[in-house]
Coordinates of C-alpha atoms in Angstrom, one line a residue:
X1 CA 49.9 26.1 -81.5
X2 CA 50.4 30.0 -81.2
X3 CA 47.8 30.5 -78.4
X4 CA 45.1 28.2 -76.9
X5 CA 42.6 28.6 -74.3
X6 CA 40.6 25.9 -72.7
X7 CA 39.0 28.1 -70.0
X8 CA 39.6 25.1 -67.4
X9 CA 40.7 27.9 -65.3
X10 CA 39.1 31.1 -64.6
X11 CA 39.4 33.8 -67.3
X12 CA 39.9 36.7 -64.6
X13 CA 42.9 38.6 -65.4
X14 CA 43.9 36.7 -68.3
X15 CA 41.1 38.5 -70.3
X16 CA 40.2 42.0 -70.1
X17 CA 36.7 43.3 -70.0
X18 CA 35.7 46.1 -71.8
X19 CA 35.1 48.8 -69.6
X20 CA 32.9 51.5 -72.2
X21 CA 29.5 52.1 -70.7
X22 CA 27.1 50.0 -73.8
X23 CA 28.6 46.8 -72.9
X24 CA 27.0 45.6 -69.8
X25 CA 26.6 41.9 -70.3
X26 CA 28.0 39.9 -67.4
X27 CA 30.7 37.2 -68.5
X28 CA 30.8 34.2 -66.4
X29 CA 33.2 31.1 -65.7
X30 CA 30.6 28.3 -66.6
X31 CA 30.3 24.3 -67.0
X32 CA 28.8 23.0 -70.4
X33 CA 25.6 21.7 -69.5
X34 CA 25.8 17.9 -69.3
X35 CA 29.9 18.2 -69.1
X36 CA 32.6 19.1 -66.5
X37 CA 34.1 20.9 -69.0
X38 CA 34.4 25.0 -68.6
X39 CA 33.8 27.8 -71.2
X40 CA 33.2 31.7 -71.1
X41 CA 29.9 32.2 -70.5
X42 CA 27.1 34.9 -71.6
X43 CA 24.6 34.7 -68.6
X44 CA 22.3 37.2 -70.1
X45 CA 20.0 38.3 -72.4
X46 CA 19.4 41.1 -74.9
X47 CA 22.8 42.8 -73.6
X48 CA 25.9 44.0 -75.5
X49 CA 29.2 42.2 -74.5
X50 CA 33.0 42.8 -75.0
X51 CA 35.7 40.7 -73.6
X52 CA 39.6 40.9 -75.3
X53 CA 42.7 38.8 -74.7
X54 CA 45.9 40.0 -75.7
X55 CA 48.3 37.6 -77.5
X56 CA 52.1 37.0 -76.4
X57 CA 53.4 37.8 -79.6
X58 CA 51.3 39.0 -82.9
X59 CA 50.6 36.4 -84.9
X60 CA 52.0 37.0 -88.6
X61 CA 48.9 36.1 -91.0
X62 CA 51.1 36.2 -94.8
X63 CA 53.8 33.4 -93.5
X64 CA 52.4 30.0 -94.3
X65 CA 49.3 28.5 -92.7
X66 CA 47.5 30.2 -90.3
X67 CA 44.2 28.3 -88.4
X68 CA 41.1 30.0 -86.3
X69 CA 39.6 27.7 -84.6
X70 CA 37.0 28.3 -81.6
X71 CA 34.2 26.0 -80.0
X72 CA 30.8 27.7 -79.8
X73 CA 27.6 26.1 -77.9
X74 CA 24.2 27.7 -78.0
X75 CA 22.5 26.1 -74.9
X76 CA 19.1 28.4 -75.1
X77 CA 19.5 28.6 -79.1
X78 CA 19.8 31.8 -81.2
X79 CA 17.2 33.9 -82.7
X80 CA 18.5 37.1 -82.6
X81 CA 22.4 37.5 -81.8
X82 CA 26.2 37.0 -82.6
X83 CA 28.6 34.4 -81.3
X84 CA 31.5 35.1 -83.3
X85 CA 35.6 36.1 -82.6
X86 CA 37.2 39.5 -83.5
X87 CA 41.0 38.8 -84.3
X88 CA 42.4 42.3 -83.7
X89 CA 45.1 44.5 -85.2
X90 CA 48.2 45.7 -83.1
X91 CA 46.8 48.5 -80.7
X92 CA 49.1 51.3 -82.5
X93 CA 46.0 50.7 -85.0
X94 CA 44.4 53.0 -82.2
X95 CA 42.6 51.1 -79.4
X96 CA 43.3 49.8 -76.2
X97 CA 42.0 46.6 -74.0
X98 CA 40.0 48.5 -71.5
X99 CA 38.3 51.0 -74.6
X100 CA 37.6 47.4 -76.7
X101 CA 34.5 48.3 -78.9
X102 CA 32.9 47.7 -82.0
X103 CA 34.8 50.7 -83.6
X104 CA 38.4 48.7 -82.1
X105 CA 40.1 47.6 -85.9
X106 CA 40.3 43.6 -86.7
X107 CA 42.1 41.9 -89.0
X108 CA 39.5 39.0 -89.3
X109 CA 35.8 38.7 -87.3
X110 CA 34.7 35.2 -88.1
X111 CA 31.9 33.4 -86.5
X112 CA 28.0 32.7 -86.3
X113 CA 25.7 35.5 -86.6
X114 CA 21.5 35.3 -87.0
X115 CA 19.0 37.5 -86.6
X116 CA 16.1 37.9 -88.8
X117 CA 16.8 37.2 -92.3
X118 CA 20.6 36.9 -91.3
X119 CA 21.9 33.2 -91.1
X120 CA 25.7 32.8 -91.7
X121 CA 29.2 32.2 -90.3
X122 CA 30.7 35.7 -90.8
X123 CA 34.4 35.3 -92.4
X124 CA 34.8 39.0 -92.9
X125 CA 38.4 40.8 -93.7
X126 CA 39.9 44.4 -93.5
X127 CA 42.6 44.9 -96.1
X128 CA 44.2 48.2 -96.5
X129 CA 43.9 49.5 -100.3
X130 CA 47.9 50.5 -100.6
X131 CA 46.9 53.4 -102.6
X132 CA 44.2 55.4 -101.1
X133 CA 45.6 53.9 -97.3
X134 CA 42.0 53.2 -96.9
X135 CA 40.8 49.9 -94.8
X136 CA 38.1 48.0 -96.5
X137 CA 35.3 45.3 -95.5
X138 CA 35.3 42.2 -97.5
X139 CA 32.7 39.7 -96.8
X140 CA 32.7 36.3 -98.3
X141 CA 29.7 35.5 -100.6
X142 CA 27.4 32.5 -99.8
X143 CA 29.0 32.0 -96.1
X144 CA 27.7 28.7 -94.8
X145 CA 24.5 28.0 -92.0
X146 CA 24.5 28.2 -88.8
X147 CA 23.6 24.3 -87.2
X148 CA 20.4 25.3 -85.7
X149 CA 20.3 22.9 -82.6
X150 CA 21.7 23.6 -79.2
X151 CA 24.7 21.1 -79.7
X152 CA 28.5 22.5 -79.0
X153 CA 30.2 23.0 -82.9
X154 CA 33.6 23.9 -84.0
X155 CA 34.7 26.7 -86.2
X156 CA 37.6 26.6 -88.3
X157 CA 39.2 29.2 -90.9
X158 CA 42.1 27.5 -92.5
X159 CA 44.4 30.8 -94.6
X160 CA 46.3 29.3 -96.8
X161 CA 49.9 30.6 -98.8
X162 CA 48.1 29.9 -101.5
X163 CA 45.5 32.7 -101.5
X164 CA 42.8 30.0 -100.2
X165 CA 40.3 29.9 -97.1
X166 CA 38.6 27.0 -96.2
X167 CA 35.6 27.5 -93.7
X168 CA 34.6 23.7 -91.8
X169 CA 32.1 23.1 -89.6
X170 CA 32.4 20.8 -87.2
X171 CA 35.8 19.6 -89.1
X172 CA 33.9 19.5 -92.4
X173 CA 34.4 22.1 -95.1
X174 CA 31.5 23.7 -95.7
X175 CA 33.5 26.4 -98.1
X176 CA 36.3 27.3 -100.1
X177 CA 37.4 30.6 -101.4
X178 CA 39.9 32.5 -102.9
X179 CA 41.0 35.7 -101.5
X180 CA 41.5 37.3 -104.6
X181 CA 38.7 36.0 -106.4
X182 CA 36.2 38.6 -107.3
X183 CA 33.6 35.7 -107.4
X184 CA 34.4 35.0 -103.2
X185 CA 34.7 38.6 -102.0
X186 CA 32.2 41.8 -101.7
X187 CA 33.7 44.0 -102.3
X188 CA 36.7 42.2 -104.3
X189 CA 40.0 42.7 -102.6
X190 CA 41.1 43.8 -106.0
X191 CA 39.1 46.9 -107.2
X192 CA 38.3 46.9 -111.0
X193 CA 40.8 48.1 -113.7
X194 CA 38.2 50.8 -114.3
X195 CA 35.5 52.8 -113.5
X196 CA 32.5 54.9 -114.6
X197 CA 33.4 58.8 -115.1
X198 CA 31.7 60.3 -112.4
X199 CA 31.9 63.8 -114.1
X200 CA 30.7 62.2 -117.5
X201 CA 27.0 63.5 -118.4
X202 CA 24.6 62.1 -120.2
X203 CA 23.7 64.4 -123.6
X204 CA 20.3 66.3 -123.3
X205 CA 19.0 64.9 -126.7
X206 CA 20.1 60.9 -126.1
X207 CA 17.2 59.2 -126.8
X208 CA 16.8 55.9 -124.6
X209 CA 13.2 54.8 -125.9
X210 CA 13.6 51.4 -127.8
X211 CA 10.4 51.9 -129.0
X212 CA 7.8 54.7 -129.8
X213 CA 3.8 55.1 -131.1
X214 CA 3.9 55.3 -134.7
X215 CA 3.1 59.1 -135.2
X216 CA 1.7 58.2 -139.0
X217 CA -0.7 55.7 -137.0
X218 CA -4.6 56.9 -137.5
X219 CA -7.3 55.8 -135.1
X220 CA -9.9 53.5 -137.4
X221 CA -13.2 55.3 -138.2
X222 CA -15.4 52.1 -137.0
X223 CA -12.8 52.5 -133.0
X224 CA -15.4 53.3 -130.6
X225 CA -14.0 54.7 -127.3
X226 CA -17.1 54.7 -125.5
X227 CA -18.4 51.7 -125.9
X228 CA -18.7 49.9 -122.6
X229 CA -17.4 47.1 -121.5
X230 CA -20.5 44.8 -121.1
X231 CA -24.1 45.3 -122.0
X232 CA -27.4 43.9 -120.6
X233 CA -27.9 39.8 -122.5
X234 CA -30.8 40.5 -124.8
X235 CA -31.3 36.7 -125.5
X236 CA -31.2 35.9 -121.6
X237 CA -35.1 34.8 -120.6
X238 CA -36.1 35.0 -116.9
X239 CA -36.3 31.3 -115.4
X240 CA -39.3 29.5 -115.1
X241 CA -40.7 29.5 -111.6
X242 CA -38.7 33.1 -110.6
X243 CA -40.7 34.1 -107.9
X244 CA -40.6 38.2 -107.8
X245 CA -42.4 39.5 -104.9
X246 CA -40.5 36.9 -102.9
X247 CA -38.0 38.2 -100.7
X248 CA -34.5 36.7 -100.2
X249 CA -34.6 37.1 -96.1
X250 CA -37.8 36.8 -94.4
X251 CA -38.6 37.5 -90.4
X252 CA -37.8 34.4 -88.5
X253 CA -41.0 33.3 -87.4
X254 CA -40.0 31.3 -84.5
X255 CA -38.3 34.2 -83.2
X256 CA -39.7 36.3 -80.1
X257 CA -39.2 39.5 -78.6
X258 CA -37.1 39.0 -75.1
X259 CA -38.6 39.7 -72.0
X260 CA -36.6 41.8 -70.7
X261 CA -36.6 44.4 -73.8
X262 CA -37.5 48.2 -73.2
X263 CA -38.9 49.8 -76.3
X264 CA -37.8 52.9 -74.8
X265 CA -33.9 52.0 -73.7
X266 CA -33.5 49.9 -76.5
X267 CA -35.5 50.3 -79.2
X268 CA -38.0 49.2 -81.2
X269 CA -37.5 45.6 -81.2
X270 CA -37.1 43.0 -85.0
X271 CA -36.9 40.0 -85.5
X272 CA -33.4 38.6 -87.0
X273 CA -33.6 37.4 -91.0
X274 CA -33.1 34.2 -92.3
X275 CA -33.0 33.0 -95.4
X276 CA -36.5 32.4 -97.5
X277 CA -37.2 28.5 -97.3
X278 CA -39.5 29.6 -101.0
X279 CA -36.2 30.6 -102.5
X280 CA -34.1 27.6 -101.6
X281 CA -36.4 25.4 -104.0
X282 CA -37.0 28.0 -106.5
X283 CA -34.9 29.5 -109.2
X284 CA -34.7 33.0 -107.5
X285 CA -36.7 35.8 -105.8
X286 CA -37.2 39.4 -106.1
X287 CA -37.2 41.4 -109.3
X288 CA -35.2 39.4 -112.1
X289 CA -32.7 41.0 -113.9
X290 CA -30.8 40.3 -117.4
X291 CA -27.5 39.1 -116.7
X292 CA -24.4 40.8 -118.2
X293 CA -21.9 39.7 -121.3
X294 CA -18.9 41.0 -122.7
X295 CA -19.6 43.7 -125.2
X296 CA -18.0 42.4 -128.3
X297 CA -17.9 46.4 -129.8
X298 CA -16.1 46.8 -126.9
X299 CA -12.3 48.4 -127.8
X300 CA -11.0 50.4 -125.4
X301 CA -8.9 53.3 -125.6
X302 CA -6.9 53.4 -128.6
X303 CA -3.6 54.3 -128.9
X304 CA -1.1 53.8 -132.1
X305 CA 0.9 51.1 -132.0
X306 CA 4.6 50.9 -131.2
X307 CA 7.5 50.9 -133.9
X308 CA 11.4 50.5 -133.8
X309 CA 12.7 54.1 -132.7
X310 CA 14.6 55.3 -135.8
X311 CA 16.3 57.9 -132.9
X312 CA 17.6 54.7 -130.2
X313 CA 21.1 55.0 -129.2
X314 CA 20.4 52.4 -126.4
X315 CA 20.9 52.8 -122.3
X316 CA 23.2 55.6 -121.5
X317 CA 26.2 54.6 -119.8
X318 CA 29.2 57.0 -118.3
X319 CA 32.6 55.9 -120.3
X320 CA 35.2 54.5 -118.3
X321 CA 38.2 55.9 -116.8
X322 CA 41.5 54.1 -115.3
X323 CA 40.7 53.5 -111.2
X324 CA 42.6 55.8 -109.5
X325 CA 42.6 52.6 -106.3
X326 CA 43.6 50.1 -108.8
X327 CA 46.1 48.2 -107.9
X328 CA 47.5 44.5 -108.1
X329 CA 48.0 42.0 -105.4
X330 CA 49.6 38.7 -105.3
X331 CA 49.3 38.2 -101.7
X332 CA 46.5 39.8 -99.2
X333 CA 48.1 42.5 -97.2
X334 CA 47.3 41.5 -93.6
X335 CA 47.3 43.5 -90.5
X336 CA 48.9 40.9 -87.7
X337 CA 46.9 39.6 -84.8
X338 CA 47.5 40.7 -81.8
X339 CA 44.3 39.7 -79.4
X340 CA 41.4 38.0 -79.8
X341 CA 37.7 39.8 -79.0
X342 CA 34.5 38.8 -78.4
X343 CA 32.5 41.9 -78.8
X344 CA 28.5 40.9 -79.5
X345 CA 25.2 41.5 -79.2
X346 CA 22.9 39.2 -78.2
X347 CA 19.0 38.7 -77.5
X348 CA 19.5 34.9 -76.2
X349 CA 22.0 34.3 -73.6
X350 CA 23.3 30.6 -72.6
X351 CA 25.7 31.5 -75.5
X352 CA 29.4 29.0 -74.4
X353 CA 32.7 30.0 -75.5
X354 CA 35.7 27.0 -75.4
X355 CA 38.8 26.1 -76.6
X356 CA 39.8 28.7 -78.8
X357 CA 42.9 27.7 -80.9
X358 CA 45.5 29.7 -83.3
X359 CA 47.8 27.3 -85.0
X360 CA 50.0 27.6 -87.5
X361 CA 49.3 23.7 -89.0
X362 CA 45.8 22.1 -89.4
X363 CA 46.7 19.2 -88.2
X364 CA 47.0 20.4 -84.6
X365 CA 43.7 22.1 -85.0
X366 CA 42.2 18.5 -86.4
X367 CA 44.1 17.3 -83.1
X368 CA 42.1 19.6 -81.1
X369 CA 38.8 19.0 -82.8
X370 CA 39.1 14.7 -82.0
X371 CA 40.2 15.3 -78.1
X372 CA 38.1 18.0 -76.9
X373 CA 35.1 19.0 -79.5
X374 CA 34.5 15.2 -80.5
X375 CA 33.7 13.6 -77.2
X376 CA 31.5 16.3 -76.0
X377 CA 29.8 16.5 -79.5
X378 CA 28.9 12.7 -79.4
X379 CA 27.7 12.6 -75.8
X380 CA 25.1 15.6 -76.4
X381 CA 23.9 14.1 -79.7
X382 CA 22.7 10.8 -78.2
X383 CA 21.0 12.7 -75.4
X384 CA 19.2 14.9 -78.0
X385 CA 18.7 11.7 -80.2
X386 CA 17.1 9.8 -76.8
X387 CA 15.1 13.1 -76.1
X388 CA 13.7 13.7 -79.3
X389 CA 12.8 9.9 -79.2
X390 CA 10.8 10.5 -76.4
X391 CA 9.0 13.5 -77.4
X392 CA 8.1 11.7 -80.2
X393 CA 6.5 8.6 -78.2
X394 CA 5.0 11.0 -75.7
X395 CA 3.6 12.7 -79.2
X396 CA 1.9 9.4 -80.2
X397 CA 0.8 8.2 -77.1
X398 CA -1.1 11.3 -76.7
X399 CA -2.4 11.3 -80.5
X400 CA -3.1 7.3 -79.8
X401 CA -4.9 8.3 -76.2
X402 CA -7.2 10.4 -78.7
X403 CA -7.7 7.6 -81.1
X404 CA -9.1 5.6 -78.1
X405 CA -11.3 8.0 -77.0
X406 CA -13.3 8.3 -80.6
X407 CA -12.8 4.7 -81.0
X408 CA -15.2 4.6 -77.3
X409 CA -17.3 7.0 -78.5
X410 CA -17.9 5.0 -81.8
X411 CA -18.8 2.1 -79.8
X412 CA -21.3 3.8 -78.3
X413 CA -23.2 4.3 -81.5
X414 CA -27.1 2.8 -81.8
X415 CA -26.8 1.7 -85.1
X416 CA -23.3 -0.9 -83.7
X417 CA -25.2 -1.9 -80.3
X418 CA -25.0 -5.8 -82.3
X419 CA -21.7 -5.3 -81.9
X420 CA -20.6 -3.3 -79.3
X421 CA -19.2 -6.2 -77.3
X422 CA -17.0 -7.2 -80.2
X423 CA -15.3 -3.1 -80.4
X424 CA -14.5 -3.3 -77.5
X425 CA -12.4 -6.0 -76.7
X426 CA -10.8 -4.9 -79.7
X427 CA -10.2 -1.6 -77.9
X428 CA -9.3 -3.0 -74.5
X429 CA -6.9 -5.4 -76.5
X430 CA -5.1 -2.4 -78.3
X431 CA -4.9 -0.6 -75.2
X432 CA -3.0 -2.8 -73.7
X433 CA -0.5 -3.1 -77.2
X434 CA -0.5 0.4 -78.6
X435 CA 1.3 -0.6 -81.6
X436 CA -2.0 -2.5 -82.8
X437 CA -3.6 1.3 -83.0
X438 CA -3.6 1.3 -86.6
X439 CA -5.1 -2.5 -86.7
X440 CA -7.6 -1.9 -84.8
X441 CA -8.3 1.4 -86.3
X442 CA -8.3 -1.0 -89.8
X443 CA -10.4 -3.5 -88.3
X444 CA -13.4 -1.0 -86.3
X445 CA -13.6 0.2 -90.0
X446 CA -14.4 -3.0 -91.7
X447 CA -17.3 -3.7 -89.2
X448 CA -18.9 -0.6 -90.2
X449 CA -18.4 -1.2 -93.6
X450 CA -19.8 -4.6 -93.7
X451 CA -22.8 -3.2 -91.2
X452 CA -23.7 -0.5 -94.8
X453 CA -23.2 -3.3 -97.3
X454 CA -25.6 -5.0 -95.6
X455 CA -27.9 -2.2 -95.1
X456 CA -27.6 -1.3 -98.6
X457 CA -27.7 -4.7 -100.4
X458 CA -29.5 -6.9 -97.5
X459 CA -27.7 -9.4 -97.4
X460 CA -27.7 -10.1 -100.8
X461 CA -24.4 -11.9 -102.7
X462 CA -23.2 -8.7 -105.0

């Protein structure tokens, strides 16, 4: 291993906190919850934090393998906040421990972020174009998921010499890319060959229209523009039994005028409408009216139809010149790490830093992953399983508690007095064996079913 921190021991003067006046956030010496086992803590919420621990010696990301690995646990969850590792250039990049900020230059931020439509384990890279100087963002595409539970999960970034990154979750690889694949990186680390002219014009009289109205196209003489869109159905006859000087709301005649009403303070005082009981039974009330159709004279506006555009020289496109930042790479160009950061913002906080890892082999970082991530991991998962188990059974007891007070209720019916003695032990007996809800459920419904078949059919053989 290069450098490896467990946090068993107090992070006071082996880490530096960032002394510039946004980041406020308290870190804190914690215990995992459930676990005897320490980690760098954020105690609070919606704060900014930065924290920064400087290396022994740089690490050297172009010789062989190099591994980031860090242990993250979310003990409140995450809606809205980072919990991911800055890997910092040398500080003659221009920044210093005490002045650590989100302006301080990285080589490599890689970790969860979420917050609204943002989901994804950052890997994120600044590579210096050798021919403008200038440093450069690139973000791998599709980055996996964030687990969303509150469990403890490890991060790795495996850089390989062979121009590969593999990102695992929890020790399983949830993606593989190639630096300088154009397909893995926004922006590519490798610009394009070319580029559009940016002092190349489009021509005044380029004509982009595919198509255009036929100008030899004449409107038809018979094309009536005015003609609306639907007309009164001549053939439509009122229905029989229309009753016209019906209205469709009527006084309510059971209504009366409150006591306590003043004519004078509030008004004079009507009775509320309902609906005409003559019109429920009838075809309809008040003055009939022909329904409307479609118009079929109806056209529209007309306009001339469209053909091929004798004068189309297609979408106008700037030519392309040589890229002046072009260049070719066989090997990423990195900056060397020379401190790790943590420098977040957060709306949750609970948010548990542990064993954070740069190795130089996988296998040591696998090592790590089976002694101090494993255990822990296990142990929290079968007290989520046990507690999801019994939200579950307190979910059906309480949706079972509800069953039996219907299934009372139902017994209490007139029309199942006969047997009312009978639903009843069949409650009591369920009561007392939960998992015969459904039966009895089953059962309570043949009884009433066999009650209406014998209404219905009295008795009779069907």
């Amino acid at each position: 291993q290069v450098f490896y921190d467990s946090f068993e021991e107090s992070f006071d003067g082996r880490w530096i906190v960032s002394d510039k006046d946004d980041y406020k956030g308290v870190w804190k010496h914690s215990k995992s919850e459930g676990h005897d086992d320490y980690g760098l803590l954020v105690s609070e919420m919606a704060k900014k934090y930065a924290i920064v621990k400087e290396l022994d010696e740089a690490v050297n990301l172009k010789d062989g393998t190099t591994v980031l690995q860090f242990e993250t646990r979310l003990q409140g969850g995450l809606e809205c906040g980072g919990a991911y590792l800055k890997y910092l250039s040398p500080q003659d990049a221009g920044w210093k421990p005490k002045e650590f900020d989100n302006e301080s230059p990285y080589s490599i931020m890689f970790g969860p972020d979420k917050c609204g439509a943002t989901n994804k384990v950052h890997f994120i890279l600044k590579h210096k174009n050798p021919k403008s100087g200038e440093y450069i963002e690139h973000h791998l595409k599709y980055p996996p998921s964030v687990p969303s539970d509150k469990l403890t999960h490890v991060y790795t970034a495996i850089l390989k010499p062979d121009n590969e990154v593999s990102i695992l979750i929890d020790g399983e690889e949830k993606k593989k890319a190639s630096f300088l694949s154009a397909e893995d990186f926004e922006p590519p680390l490798i610009p394009s060959k070319t580029i559009p002219d940016p002092d190349d014009k489009k021509p005044e009289d380029w004509d982009e229209r595919a198509k255009i109205p036929d100008p030899d196209a004449v409107k038809p003489e018979d094309w009536d523009e005015d003609a609306p869109m639907e007309i009164e159905d001549e053939e439509a006859v009122k229905p029989e039994g229309w009753l016209d000087d019906e209205p469709d709301e009527i006084d309510d005649p059971e209504a009366t005028k409150p006591e306590d009403w003043d004519d004078e303070e509030d008004g004079e005082w009507e009775a509320p409408k309902i609906e005409n009981p003559k019109c429920e039974i009838a075809p309809g009330c008040g003055e009939w009216k022909r329904p409307m159709k479609r118009n079929p004279a109806y056209k529209g506006k007309w306009s001339p139809p469209l053909i091929d555009n004798p004068s189309y020289k297609g979408i106008w496109k700037p030519q392309e010149i040589p890229n002046p930042s072009y260049f070719e790479l066989e090997k990423p160009d990195f900056d060397p790490i020379a401190a790790i950061g943590i420098e977040i913002w957060t709306m949750q906080d609970g948010i548990l830093f542990d064993n954070i890892l740069i190795a130089k082999n996988d296998k040591v970082a696998e090592s790590y992953r089976e002694t101090t991530w494993k255990p822990k991991f296990e142990v929290e998962k079968e007290k989520q399983k046990a507690e999801d188990e019994a939200a579950d059974s307190a979910r059906l007891a309480g949706f079972q508690r509800k069953v039996f007070d219907v299934l009372y209720k139902v017994a209490d019916t007139p029309f199942l007095s006969k047997y009312k003695h009978q639903i009843l032990d069949l409650i009591e007996h369920a009561e007392t064996q939960p998992n015969l809800t459904i039966g009895v459920l089953v059962s309570i419904v043949v009884i009433i079913l066999t009650i209406f078949f014998k209404l219905i059919f009295g008795g009779k053989k069907q």
